[in-house]
Amino acid sequence: MGSMVKAKCPCGFQKGVRIGGGMLTFLTESVFPHYCKRCGLVEVNICERKKRCPTCSSSRVYAYGSSRVSPHDNGDRTIAWQEYAASASQHFCPSCKKYHLNFEEIGSFD
Ligand SMILES: [Zn+2]
Ligand SMILES: [Zn+2]
């Protein structure tokens, strides 16, 4: 149902994130990688009407694939869930603050 994605940047930053939700829970909980100013790359529950950072509860989170953190997104939908999608490369890196972050699908979960 959901997929496991690895976010990786040439600067050394690396983090595994989930996309989507479990078979039984996806209607109330499904996640997509977002950028939080304070926490960096986080999994935000997109089923909630008000999107919030799961760590600091800030509402200032930006979905990867949106122009705010992925202005160079080419629309290839390397990672996608419902209306959320992001291409493979050139996303904002929370570590080096450059648009060098890549996404790579590495598996799935259910
Ligand atoms: Zn946060
Ligand atoms: Zn980086």
mmCIF file of N, CA, C and O and ligand atoms in Angstrom:
data_model
loop_
_atom_site.group_PDB
_atom_site.id
_atom_site.type_symbol
_atom_site.label_atom_id
_atom_site.label_comp_id
_atom_site.label_asym_id
_atom_site.label_seq_id
_atom_site.Cartn_x
_atom_site.Cartn_y
_atom_site.Cartn_z
ATOM 1 N N MET A 1 0.826 -1.209 0.000
ATOM 2 C CA MET A 1 0.000 0.000 0.000
ATOM 3 C C MET A 1 0.862 1.262 0.000
ATOM 4 O O MET A 1 0.770 2.104 -0.863
ATOM 5 N N GLY A 2 1.756 1.333 0.951
ATOM 6 C CA GLY A 2 2.659 2.480 1.013
ATOM 7 C C GLY A 2 4.035 2.106 0.507
ATOM 8 O O GLY A 2 4.317 0.939 0.284
ATOM 9 N N SER A 3 4.872 3.100 0.335
ATOM 10 C CA SER A 3 6.225 2.775 -0.091
ATOM 11 C C SER A 3 7.262 3.399 0.820
ATOM 12 O O SER A 3 7.018 4.395 1.504
ATOM 13 N N MET A 4 8.421 2.757 0.814
ATOM 14 C CA MET A 4 9.557 3.246 1.575
ATOM 15 C C MET A 4 10.461 3.985 0.594
ATOM 16 O O MET A 4 10.765 3.480 -0.475
ATOM 17 N N VAL A 5 10.856 5.153 1.006
ATOM 18 C CA VAL A 5 11.666 5.984 0.129
ATOM 19 C C VAL A 5 12.919 6.426 0.878
ATOM 20 O O VAL A 5 12.871 6.681 2.078
ATOM 21 N N LYS A 6 14.009 6.469 0.138
ATOM 22 C CA LYS A 6 15.222 6.982 0.753
ATOM 23 C C LYS A 6 15.510 8.365 0.185
ATOM 24 O O LYS A 6 15.554 8.556 -1.030
ATOM 25 N N ALA A 7 15.659 9.335 1.078
ATOM 26 C CA ALA A 7 16.055 10.685 0.675
ATOM 27 C C ALA A 7 17.553 10.786 0.894
ATOM 28 O O ALA A 7 18.056 10.392 1.941
ATOM 29 N N LYS A 8 18.244 11.277 -0.108
ATOM 30 C CA LYS A 8 19.698 11.264 -0.065
ATOM 31 C C LYS A 8 20.255 12.518 -0.710
ATOM 32 O O LYS A 8 19.750 12.973 -1.735
ATOM 33 N N CYS A 9 21.285 13.072 -0.099
ATOM 34 C CA CYS A 9 21.918 14.260 -0.666
ATOM 35 C C CYS A 9 23.425 14.032 -0.738
ATOM 36 O O CYS A 9 23.981 13.387 0.156
ATOM 37 N N PRO A 10 24.079 14.560 -1.765
ATOM 38 C CA PRO A 10 25.539 14.404 -1.883
ATOM 39 C C PRO A 10 26.296 14.958 -0.676
ATOM 40 O O PRO A 10 27.437 14.584 -0.435
ATOM 41 N N CYS A 11 25.670 15.828 0.118
ATOM 42 C CA CYS A 11 26.356 16.398 1.283
ATOM 43 C C CYS A 11 26.484 15.388 2.408
ATOM 44 O O CYS A 11 27.164 15.631 3.405
ATOM 45 N N GLY A 12 25.806 14.236 2.283
ATOM 46 C CA GLY A 12 25.894 13.218 3.311
ATOM 47 C C GLY A 12 24.578 12.978 4.031
ATOM 48 O O GLY A 12 24.404 11.983 4.730
ATOM 49 N N PHE A 13 23.638 13.911 3.857
ATOM 50 C CA PHE A 13 22.329 13.740 4.493
ATOM 51 C C PHE A 13 21.607 12.532 3.909
ATOM 52 O O PHE A 13 21.606 12.328 2.690
ATOM 53 N N GLN A 14 20.990 11.742 4.781
ATOM 54 C CA GLN A 14 20.285 10.548 4.344
ATOM 55 C C GLN A 14 19.177 10.243 5.338
ATOM 56 O O GLN A 14 19.399 10.293 6.546
ATOM 57 N N LYS A 15 17.982 9.955 4.832
ATOM 58 C CA LYS A 15 16.892 9.624 5.752
ATOM 59 C C LYS A 15 15.858 8.771 5.033
ATOM 60 O O LYS A 15 15.493 9.063 3.896
ATOM 61 N N GLY A 16 15.385 7.740 5.703
ATOM 62 C CA GLY A 16 14.327 6.910 5.140
ATOM 63 C C GLY A 16 12.973 7.458 5.551
ATOM 64 O O GLY A 16 12.770 7.810 6.706
ATOM 65 N N VAL A 17 12.048 7.575 4.602
ATOM 66 C CA VAL A 17 10.703 8.052 4.924
ATOM 67 C C VAL A 17 9.671 7.145 4.280
ATOM 68 O O VAL A 17 9.943 6.479 3.292
ATOM 69 N N ARG A 18 8.471 7.154 4.833
ATOM 70 C CA ARG A 18 7.379 6.376 4.268
ATOM 71 C C ARG A 18 6.483 7.284 3.439
ATOM 72 O O ARG A 18 6.380 8.481 3.685
ATOM 73 N N ILE A 19 5.823 6.679 2.469
ATOM 74 C CA ILE A 19 4.828 7.409 1.684
ATOM 75 C C ILE A 19 3.571 6.560 1.622
ATOM 76 O O ILE A 19 3.640 5.354 1.376
ATOM 77 N N GLY A 20 2.432 7.199 1.891
ATOM 78 C CA GLY A 20 1.174 6.462 1.853
ATOM 79 C C GLY A 20 0.809 5.957 3.233
ATOM 80 O O GLY A 20 1.237 6.504 4.252
ATOM 81 N N GLY A 21 0.000 4.901 3.264
ATOM 82 C CA GLY A 21 -0.459 4.399 4.546
ATOM 83 C C GLY A 21 -0.642 2.905 4.519
ATOM 84 O O GLY A 21 -0.485 2.253 3.490
ATOM 85 N N GLY A 22 -0.974 2.339 5.658
ATOM 86 C CA GLY A 22 -1.220 0.906 5.754
ATOM 87 C C GLY A 22 -2.586 0.561 5.196
ATOM 88 O O GLY A 22 -3.471 1.410 5.071
ATOM 89 N N MET A 23 -2.762 -0.704 4.871
ATOM 90 C CA MET A 23 -4.003 -1.208 4.290
ATOM 91 C C MET A 23 -5.235 -0.797 5.109
ATOM 92 O O MET A 23 -6.267 -0.442 4.578
ATOM 93 N N LEU A 24 -5.129 -0.857 6.431
ATOM 94 C CA LEU A 24 -6.279 -0.606 7.291
ATOM 95 C C LEU A 24 -6.375 0.840 7.754
ATOM 96 O O LEU A 24 -7.417 1.282 8.215
ATOM 97 N N THR A 25 -5.305 1.567 7.643
ATOM 98 C CA THR A 25 -5.289 2.885 8.267
ATOM 99 C C THR A 25 -5.147 4.051 7.299
ATOM 100 O O THR A 25 -5.155 5.202 7.714
ATOM 101 N N PHE A 26 -5.056 3.764 5.988
ATOM 102 C CA PHE A 26 -4.691 4.841 5.066
ATOM 103 C C PHE A 26 -5.727 5.954 4.962
ATOM 104 O O PHE A 26 -5.400 7.056 4.547
ATOM 105 N N LEU A 27 -6.974 5.677 5.367
ATOM 106 C CA LEU A 27 -7.992 6.734 5.289
ATOM 107 C C LEU A 27 -7.824 7.771 6.386
ATOM 108 O O LEU A 27 -8.248 8.913 6.251
ATOM 109 N N THR A 28 -7.217 7.363 7.482
ATOM 110 C CA THR A 28 -7.021 8.311 8.578
ATOM 111 C C THR A 28 -5.563 8.703 8.740
ATOM 112 O O THR A 28 -5.250 9.734 9.306
ATOM 113 N N GLU A 29 -4.691 7.839 8.232
ATOM 114 C CA GLU A 29 -3.286 8.182 8.334
ATOM 115 C C GLU A 29 -2.536 7.761 7.090
ATOM 116 O O GLU A 29 -2.377 6.576 6.817
ATOM 117 N N SER A 30 -2.125 8.737 6.293
ATOM 118 C CA SER A 30 -1.179 8.433 5.234
ATOM 119 C C SER A 30 -0.228 9.608 5.129
ATOM 120 O O SER A 30 -0.611 10.763 5.300
ATOM 121 N N VAL A 31 1.003 9.282 4.915
ATOM 122 C CA VAL A 31 2.048 10.293 5.057
ATOM 123 C C VAL A 31 2.760 10.595 3.740
ATOM 124 O O VAL A 31 2.788 9.774 2.821
ATOM 125 N N PHE A 32 3.318 11.785 3.697
ATOM 126 C CA PHE A 32 4.124 12.201 2.553
ATOM 127 C C PHE A 32 5.231 13.102 3.099
ATOM 128 O O PHE A 32 5.000 13.854 4.043
ATOM 129 N N PRO A 33 6.436 13.003 2.521
ATOM 130 C CA PRO A 33 7.535 13.825 3.043
ATOM 131 C C PRO A 33 7.323 15.323 2.847
ATOM 132 O O PRO A 33 6.960 15.784 1.766
ATOM 133 N N HIS A 34 7.524 16.049 3.913
ATOM 134 C CA HIS A 34 7.417 17.505 3.930
ATOM 135 C C HIS A 34 8.697 18.076 4.526
ATOM 136 O O HIS A 34 9.435 17.375 5.211
ATOM 137 N N TYR A 35 8.881 19.363 4.318
ATOM 138 C CA TYR A 35 9.990 20.062 4.957
ATOM 139 C C TYR A 35 9.437 20.950 6.057
ATOM 140 O O TYR A 35 8.543 21.761 5.829
ATOM 141 N N CYS A 36 9.974 20.771 7.261
ATOM 142 C CA CYS A 36 9.632 21.635 8.386
ATOM 143 C C CYS A 36 10.843 22.503 8.675
ATOM 144 O O CYS A 36 11.961 21.984 8.753
ATOM 145 N N LYS A 37 10.624 23.801 8.812
ATOM 146 C CA LYS A 37 11.724 24.737 9.046
ATOM 147 C C LYS A 37 12.570 24.338 10.237
ATOM 148 O O LYS A 37 13.771 24.508 10.260
ATOM 149 N N ARG A 38 11.929 23.827 11.287
ATOM 150 C CA ARG A 38 12.640 23.513 12.506
ATOM 151 C C ARG A 38 13.232 22.097 12.476
ATOM 152 O O ARG A 38 14.320 21.860 12.951
ATOM 153 N N CYS A 39 12.484 21.138 11.910
ATOM 154 C CA CYS A 39 12.879 19.733 12.040
ATOM 155 C C CYS A 39 13.468 19.118 10.776
ATOM 156 O O CYS A 39 13.954 18.001 10.816
ATOM 157 N N GLY A 40 13.380 19.813 9.655
ATOM 158 C CA GLY A 40 13.916 19.243 8.428
ATOM 159 C C GLY A 40 12.913 18.353 7.725
ATOM 160 O O GLY A 40 11.734 18.680 7.631
ATOM 161 N N LEU A 41 13.377 17.208 7.267
ATOM 162 C CA LEU A 41 12.530 16.284 6.513
ATOM 163 C C LEU A 41 11.662 15.469 7.462
ATOM 164 O O LEU A 41 12.172 14.744 8.308
ATOM 165 N N VAL A 42 10.343 15.613 7.343
ATOM 166 C CA VAL A 42 9.424 14.913 8.246
ATOM 167 C C VAL A 42 8.291 14.246 7.454
ATOM 168 O O VAL A 42 8.033 14.604 6.308
ATOM 169 N N GLU A 43 7.629 13.274 8.098
ATOM 170 C CA GLU A 43 6.468 12.608 7.492
ATOM 171 C C GLU A 43 5.213 13.289 8.026
ATOM 172 O O GLU A 43 4.918 13.203 9.210
ATOM 173 N N VAL A 44 4.473 13.957 7.149
ATOM 174 C CA VAL A 44 3.262 14.647 7.581
ATOM 175 C C VAL A 44 2.035 13.834 7.173
ATOM 176 O O VAL A 44 1.946 13.331 6.061
ATOM 177 N N ASN A 45 1.099 13.707 8.098
ATOM 178 C CA ASN A 45 -0.156 13.006 7.803
ATOM 179 C C ASN A 45 -1.039 13.897 6.930
ATOM 180 O O ASN A 45 -1.555 14.914 7.381
ATOM 181 N N ILE A 46 -1.230 13.490 5.674
ATOM 182 C CA ILE A 46 -1.977 14.335 4.747
ATOM 183 C C ILE A 46 -3.486 14.107 4.836
ATOM 184 O O ILE A 46 -4.258 14.745 4.126
ATOM 185 N N CYS A 47 -3.927 13.196 5.694
ATOM 186 C CA CYS A 47 -5.364 13.010 5.913
ATOM 187 C C CYS A 47 -5.928 14.085 6.838
ATOM 188 O O CYS A 47 -7.123 14.340 6.858
ATOM 189 N N GLU A 48 -5.069 14.681 7.625
ATOM 190 C CA GLU A 48 -5.504 15.747 8.519
ATOM 191 C C GLU A 48 -5.807 16.987 7.700
ATOM 192 O O GLU A 48 -5.074 17.317 6.777
ATOM 193 N N ARG A 49 -6.889 17.691 8.060
ATOM 194 C CA ARG A 49 -7.223 18.895 7.313
ATOM 195 C C ARG A 49 -6.147 19.956 7.498
ATOM 196 O O ARG A 49 -5.779 20.653 6.573
ATOM 197 N N LYS A 50 -5.641 20.051 8.727
ATOM 198 C CA LYS A 50 -4.557 20.982 8.993
ATOM 199 C C LYS A 50 -3.248 20.195 9.048
ATOM 200 O O LYS A 50 -3.054 19.367 9.929
ATOM 201 N N LYS A 51 -2.376 20.429 8.075
ATOM 202 C CA LYS A 51 -1.122 19.685 8.014
ATOM 203 C C LYS A 51 -0.162 20.211 9.077
ATOM 204 O O LYS A 51 0.033 21.420 9.197
ATOM 205 N N ARG A 52 0.387 19.297 9.846
ATOM 206 C CA ARG A 52 1.285 19.693 10.925
ATOM 207 C C ARG A 52 2.521 18.813 10.981
ATOM 208 O O ARG A 52 2.458 17.637 10.650
ATOM 209 N N CYS A 53 3.596 19.391 11.452
ATOM 210 C CA CYS A 53 4.811 18.619 11.679
ATOM 211 C C CYS A 53 4.569 17.644 12.832
ATOM 212 O O CYS A 53 4.086 18.055 13.885
ATOM 213 N N PRO A 54 4.902 16.365 12.649
ATOM 214 C CA PRO A 54 4.661 15.378 13.708
ATOM 215 C C PRO A 54 5.587 15.561 14.900
ATOM 216 O O PRO A 54 5.312 15.047 15.979
ATOM 217 N N THR A 55 6.652 16.297 14.717
ATOM 218 C CA THR A 55 7.625 16.472 15.797
ATOM 219 C C THR A 55 7.369 17.733 16.612
ATOM 220 O O THR A 55 7.258 17.694 17.831
ATOM 221 N N CYS A 56 7.231 18.885 15.934
ATOM 222 C CA CYS A 56 7.092 20.145 16.683
ATOM 223 C C CYS A 56 5.688 20.745 16.553
ATOM 224 O O CYS A 56 5.415 21.793 17.103
ATOM 225 N N SER A 57 4.792 20.091 15.789
ATOM 226 C CA SER A 57 3.411 20.539 15.607
ATOM 227 C C SER A 57 3.272 21.841 14.833
ATOM 228 O O SER A 57 2.193 22.416 14.778
ATOM 229 N N SER A 58 4.342 22.327 14.244
ATOM 230 C CA SER A 58 4.267 23.552 13.445
ATOM 231 C C SER A 58 3.414 23.300 12.199
ATOM 232 O O SER A 58 3.432 22.224 11.617
ATOM 233 N N SER A 59 2.649 24.323 11.809
ATOM 234 C CA SER A 59 1.872 24.188 10.581
ATOM 235 C C SER A 59 2.658 24.716 9.382
ATOM 236 O O SER A 59 2.177 24.719 8.261
ATOM 237 N N ARG A 60 3.875 25.184 9.636
ATOM 238 C CA ARG A 60 4.713 25.668 8.540
ATOM 239 C C ARG A 60 5.516 24.521 7.936
ATOM 240 O O ARG A 60 6.730 24.407 8.120
ATOM 241 N N VAL A 61 4.788 23.642 7.266
ATOM 242 C CA VAL A 61 5.417 22.504 6.601
ATOM 243 C C VAL A 61 5.086 22.576 5.114
ATOM 244 O O VAL A 61 3.993 22.992 4.738
ATOM 245 N N TYR A 62 6.044 22.203 4.292
ATOM 246 C CA TYR A 62 5.873 22.305 2.846
ATOM 247 C C TYR A 62 6.112 20.948 2.204
ATOM 248 O O TYR A 62 7.144 20.317 2.431
ATOM 249 N N ALA A 63 5.155 20.504 1.420
ATOM 250 C CA ALA A 63 5.256 19.189 0.784
ATOM 251 C C ALA A 63 6.372 19.186 -0.253
ATOM 252 O O ALA A 63 6.509 20.132 -1.031
ATOM 253 N N TYR A 64 7.162 18.133 -0.255
ATOM 254 C CA TYR A 64 8.128 17.975 -1.338
ATOM 255 C C TYR A 64 7.364 17.795 -2.644
ATOM 256 O O TYR A 64 6.332 17.136 -2.683
ATOM 257 N N GLY A 65 7.855 18.444 -3.679
ATOM 258 C CA GLY A 65 7.135 18.466 -4.954
ATOM 259 C C GLY A 65 6.426 19.793 -5.157
ATOM 260 O O GLY A 65 6.072 20.162 -6.274
ATOM 261 N N SER A 66 6.231 20.560 -4.065
ATOM 262 C CA SER A 66 5.603 21.876 -4.196
ATOM 263 C C SER A 66 6.692 22.908 -4.487
ATOM 264 O O SER A 66 7.865 22.692 -4.174
ATOM 265 N N SER A 67 6.298 24.031 -5.039
ATOM 266 C CA SER A 67 7.274 25.007 -5.526
ATOM 267 C C SER A 67 8.168 25.559 -4.414
ATOM 268 O O SER A 67 9.299 25.962 -4.652
ATOM 269 N N ARG A 68 7.671 25.549 -3.188
ATOM 270 C CA ARG A 68 8.432 26.112 -2.072
ATOM 271 C C ARG A 68 9.748 25.379 -1.813
ATOM 272 O O ARG A 68 10.774 25.992 -1.561
ATOM 273 N N VAL A 69 9.719 24.070 -1.860
ATOM 274 C CA VAL A 69 10.933 23.288 -1.572
ATOM 275 C C VAL A 69 11.454 22.509 -2.779
ATOM 276 O O VAL A 69 12.520 21.920 -2.728
ATOM 277 N N SER A 70 10.670 22.505 -3.859
ATOM 278 C CA SER A 70 11.067 21.773 -5.065
ATOM 279 C C SER A 70 10.799 22.609 -6.313
ATOM 280 O O SER A 70 10.053 22.190 -7.205
ATOM 281 N N PRO A 71 11.423 23.803 -6.398
ATOM 282 C CA PRO A 71 11.135 24.680 -7.542
ATOM 283 C C PRO A 71 11.608 24.100 -8.877
ATOM 284 O O PRO A 71 11.182 24.559 -9.925
ATOM 285 N N HIS A 72 12.502 23.102 -8.810
ATOM 286 C CA HIS A 72 13.011 22.516 -10.056
ATOM 287 C C HIS A 72 12.343 21.192 -10.383
ATOM 288 O O HIS A 72 12.814 20.438 -11.228
ATOM 289 N N ASP A 73 11.249 20.878 -9.682
ATOM 290 C CA ASP A 73 10.568 19.598 -9.896
ATOM 291 C C ASP A 73 10.138 19.478 -11.356
ATOM 292 O O ASP A 73 9.534 20.385 -11.910
ATOM 293 N N ASN A 74 10.481 18.351 -11.984
ATOM 294 C CA ASN A 74 10.153 18.206 -13.408
ATOM 295 C C ASN A 74 8.865 17.427 -13.650
ATOM 296 O O ASN A 74 8.521 17.106 -14.788
ATOM 297 N N GLY A 75 8.155 17.086 -12.577
ATOM 298 C CA GLY A 75 6.848 16.461 -12.738
ATOM 299 C C GLY A 75 6.867 14.983 -13.071
ATOM 300 O O GLY A 75 5.848 14.438 -13.486
ATOM 301 N N ASP A 76 7.991 14.310 -12.882
ATOM 302 C CA ASP A 76 8.029 12.893 -13.284
ATOM 303 C C ASP A 76 7.398 11.926 -12.270
ATOM 304 O O ASP A 76 7.316 10.741 -12.525
ATOM 305 N N ARG A 77 6.934 12.452 -11.123
ATOM 306 C CA ARG A 77 6.228 11.643 -10.126
ATOM 307 C C ARG A 77 6.990 10.382 -9.724
ATOM 308 O O ARG A 77 6.429 9.277 -9.722
ATOM 309 N N THR A 78 8.256 10.538 -9.404
ATOM 310 C CA THR A 78 9.048 9.421 -8.900
ATOM 311 C C THR A 78 8.441 8.898 -7.605
ATOM 312 O O THR A 78 8.371 7.700 -7.363
ATOM 313 N N ILE A 79 8.026 9.819 -6.757
ATOM 314 C CA ILE A 79 7.279 9.417 -5.572
ATOM 315 C C ILE A 79 5.922 10.107 -5.639
ATOM 316 O O ILE A 79 5.829 11.273 -6.015
ATOM 317 N N ALA A 80 4.849 9.384 -5.332
ATOM 318 C CA ALA A 80 3.518 9.976 -5.458
ATOM 319 C C ALA A 80 2.532 9.299 -4.528
ATOM 320 O O ALA A 80 2.611 8.095 -4.265
ATOM 321 N N TRP A 81 1.635 10.108 -3.996
ATOM 322 C CA TRP A 81 0.548 9.578 -3.173
ATOM 323 C C TRP A 81 -0.609 10.562 -3.288
ATOM 324 O O TRP A 81 -0.444 11.735 -2.962
ATOM 325 N N GLN A 82 -1.766 10.069 -3.778
ATOM 326 C CA GLN A 82 -2.915 10.925 -4.022
ATOM 327 C C GLN A 82 -2.479 12.148 -4.833
ATOM 328 O O GLN A 82 -1.826 11.989 -5.847
ATOM 329 N N GLU A 83 -2.792 13.358 -4.365
ATOM 330 C CA GLU A 83 -2.431 14.519 -5.187
ATOM 331 C C GLU A 83 -0.999 14.996 -4.938
ATOM 332 O O GLU A 83 -0.562 15.981 -5.506
ATOM 333 N N TYR A 84 -0.265 14.283 -4.091
ATOM 334 C CA TYR A 84 1.113 14.665 -3.791
ATOM 335 C C TYR A 84 2.084 13.895 -4.666
ATOM 336 O O TYR A 84 1.933 12.686 -4.842
ATOM 337 N N ALA A 85 3.052 14.588 -5.231
ATOM 338 C CA ALA A 85 4.052 13.908 -6.047
ATOM 339 C C ALA A 85 5.320 14.740 -6.087
ATOM 340 O O ALA A 85 5.284 15.969 -5.993
ATOM 341 N N ALA A 86 6.442 14.051 -6.237
ATOM 342 C CA ALA A 86 7.717 14.750 -6.377
ATOM 343 C C ALA A 86 8.603 13.974 -7.345
ATOM 344 O O ALA A 86 8.506 12.747 -7.443
ATOM 345 N N SER A 87 9.454 14.698 -8.037
ATOM 346 C CA SER A 87 10.359 14.055 -8.979
ATOM 347 C C SER A 87 11.577 13.501 -8.236
ATOM 348 O O SER A 87 11.688 13.634 -7.020
ATOM 349 N N ALA A 88 12.487 12.890 -8.972
ATOM 350 C CA ALA A 88 13.601 12.162 -8.351
ATOM 351 C C ALA A 88 14.656 13.060 -7.715
ATOM 352 O O ALA A 88 15.293 12.672 -6.741
ATOM 353 N N SER A 89 14.840 14.260 -8.238
ATOM 354 C CA SER A 89 15.997 15.020 -7.780
ATOM 355 C C SER A 89 15.731 16.518 -7.659
ATOM 356 O O SER A 89 14.664 17.011 -8.020
ATOM 357 N N GLN A 90 16.729 17.214 -7.125
ATOM 358 C CA GLN A 90 16.748 18.674 -7.003
ATOM 359 C C GLN A 90 15.720 19.241 -6.027
ATOM 360 O O GLN A 90 15.047 20.231 -6.306
ATOM 361 N N HIS A 91 15.623 18.589 -4.865
ATOM 362 C CA HIS A 91 14.754 19.109 -3.814
ATOM 363 C C HIS A 91 15.605 19.764 -2.719
ATOM 364 O O HIS A 91 16.787 19.465 -2.576
ATOM 365 N N PHE A 92 14.959 20.591 -1.928
ATOM 366 C CA PHE A 92 15.647 21.321 -0.872
ATOM 367 C C PHE A 92 16.177 20.371 0.203
ATOM 368 O O PHE A 92 15.421 19.585 0.767
ATOM 369 N N CYS A 93 17.466 20.460 0.482
ATOM 370 C CA CYS A 93 18.073 19.590 1.496
ATOM 371 C C CYS A 93 18.071 20.301 2.841
ATOM 372 O O CYS A 93 18.554 21.427 2.954
ATOM 373 N N PRO A 94 17.527 19.649 3.887
ATOM 374 C CA PRO A 94 17.471 20.270 5.211
ATOM 375 C C PRO A 94 18.848 20.435 5.824
ATOM 376 O O PRO A 94 19.016 21.207 6.771
ATOM 377 N N SER A 95 19.831 19.737 5.318
ATOM 378 C CA SER A 95 21.161 19.785 5.891
ATOM 379 C C SER A 95 22.036 20.860 5.240
ATOM 380 O O SER A 95 22.531 21.760 5.909
ATOM 381 N N CYS A 96 22.230 20.798 3.927
ATOM 382 C CA CYS A 96 23.119 21.772 3.270
ATOM 383 C C CYS A 96 22.363 22.951 2.682
ATOM 384 O O CYS A 96 22.963 23.891 2.170
ATOM 385 N N LYS A 97 21.019 22.912 2.755
ATOM 386 C CA LYS A 97 20.158 24.003 2.270
ATOM 387 C C LYS A 97 20.320 24.288 0.777
ATOM 388 O O LYS A 97 20.119 25.404 0.325
ATOM 389 N N LYS A 98 20.737 23.268 0.045
ATOM 390 C CA LYS A 98 20.814 23.416 -1.405
ATOM 391 C C LYS A 98 19.794 22.486 -2.040
ATOM 392 O O LYS A 98 19.310 21.547 -1.403
ATOM 393 N N TYR A 99 19.497 22.724 -3.301
ATOM 394 C CA TYR A 99 18.495 21.902 -3.980
ATOM 395 C C TYR A 99 19.150 20.664 -4.586
ATOM 396 O O TYR A 99 19.176 20.476 -5.793
ATOM 397 N N HIS A 100 19.715 19.824 -3.687
ATOM 398 C CA HIS A 100 20.466 18.657 -4.136
ATOM 399 C C HIS A 100 19.882 17.344 -3.637
ATOM 400 O O HIS A 100 20.471 16.291 -3.824
ATOM 401 N N LEU A 101 18.747 17.396 -2.969
ATOM 402 C CA LEU A 101 18.174 16.194 -2.361
ATOM 403 C C LEU A 101 17.485 15.311 -3.405
ATOM 404 O O LEU A 101 16.747 15.808 -4.258
ATOM 405 N N ASN A 102 17.753 14.006 -3.311
ATOM 406 C CA ASN A 102 17.136 13.048 -4.242
ATOM 407 C C ASN A 102 16.202 12.104 -3.501
ATOM 408 O O ASN A 102 16.424 11.793 -2.335
ATOM 409 N N PHE A 103 15.203 11.619 -4.194
ATOM 410 C CA PHE A 103 14.324 10.585 -3.648
ATOM 411 C C PHE A 103 14.459 9.314 -4.471
ATOM 412 O O PHE A 103 14.523 9.364 -5.702
ATOM 413 N N GLU A 104 14.485 8.192 -3.753
ATOM 414 C CA GLU A 104 14.602 6.912 -4.436
ATOM 415 C C GLU A 104 13.701 5.927 -3.719
ATOM 416 O O GLU A 104 13.766 5.771 -2.489
ATOM 417 N N GLU A 105 12.836 5.241 -4.460
ATOM 418 C CA GLU A 105 11.947 4.264 -3.840
ATOM 419 C C GLU A 105 12.742 2.998 -3.543
ATOM 420 O O GLU A 105 13.447 2.488 -4.409
ATOM 421 N N ILE A 106 12.651 2.493 -2.312
ATOM 422 C CA ILE A 106 13.448 1.315 -1.963
ATOM 423 C C ILE A 106 12.609 0.116 -1.557
ATOM 424 O O ILE A 106 13.133 -0.960 -1.351
ATOM 425 N N GLY A 107 11.302 0.284 -1.432
ATOM 426 C CA GLY A 107 10.492 -0.869 -1.048
ATOM 427 C C GLY A 107 9.064 -0.464 -0.743
ATOM 428 O O GLY A 107 8.656 0.649 -1.064
ATOM 429 N N SER A 108 8.303 -1.395 -0.137
ATOM 430 C CA SER A 108 6.919 -1.057 0.168
ATOM 431 C C SER A 108 6.544 -1.625 1.524
ATOM 432 O O SER A 108 7.232 -2.464 2.089
ATOM 433 N N PHE A 109 5.426 -1.141 2.061
ATOM 434 C CA PHE A 109 4.905 -1.700 3.310
ATOM 435 C C PHE A 109 3.391 -1.752 3.218
ATOM 436 O O PHE A 109 2.801 -1.117 2.355
ATOM 437 N N ASP A 110 2.762 -2.532 4.062
ATOM 438 C CA ASP A 110 1.290 -2.525 4.056
ATOM 439 C C ASP A 110 0.707 -2.723 5.439
ATOM 440 O O ASP A 110 1.339 -2.478 6.438
HETATM 441 ZN ZN ZN B 1 8.798 20.445 12.982
HETATM 442 ZN ZN ZN B 2 22.484 18.304 1.398
#
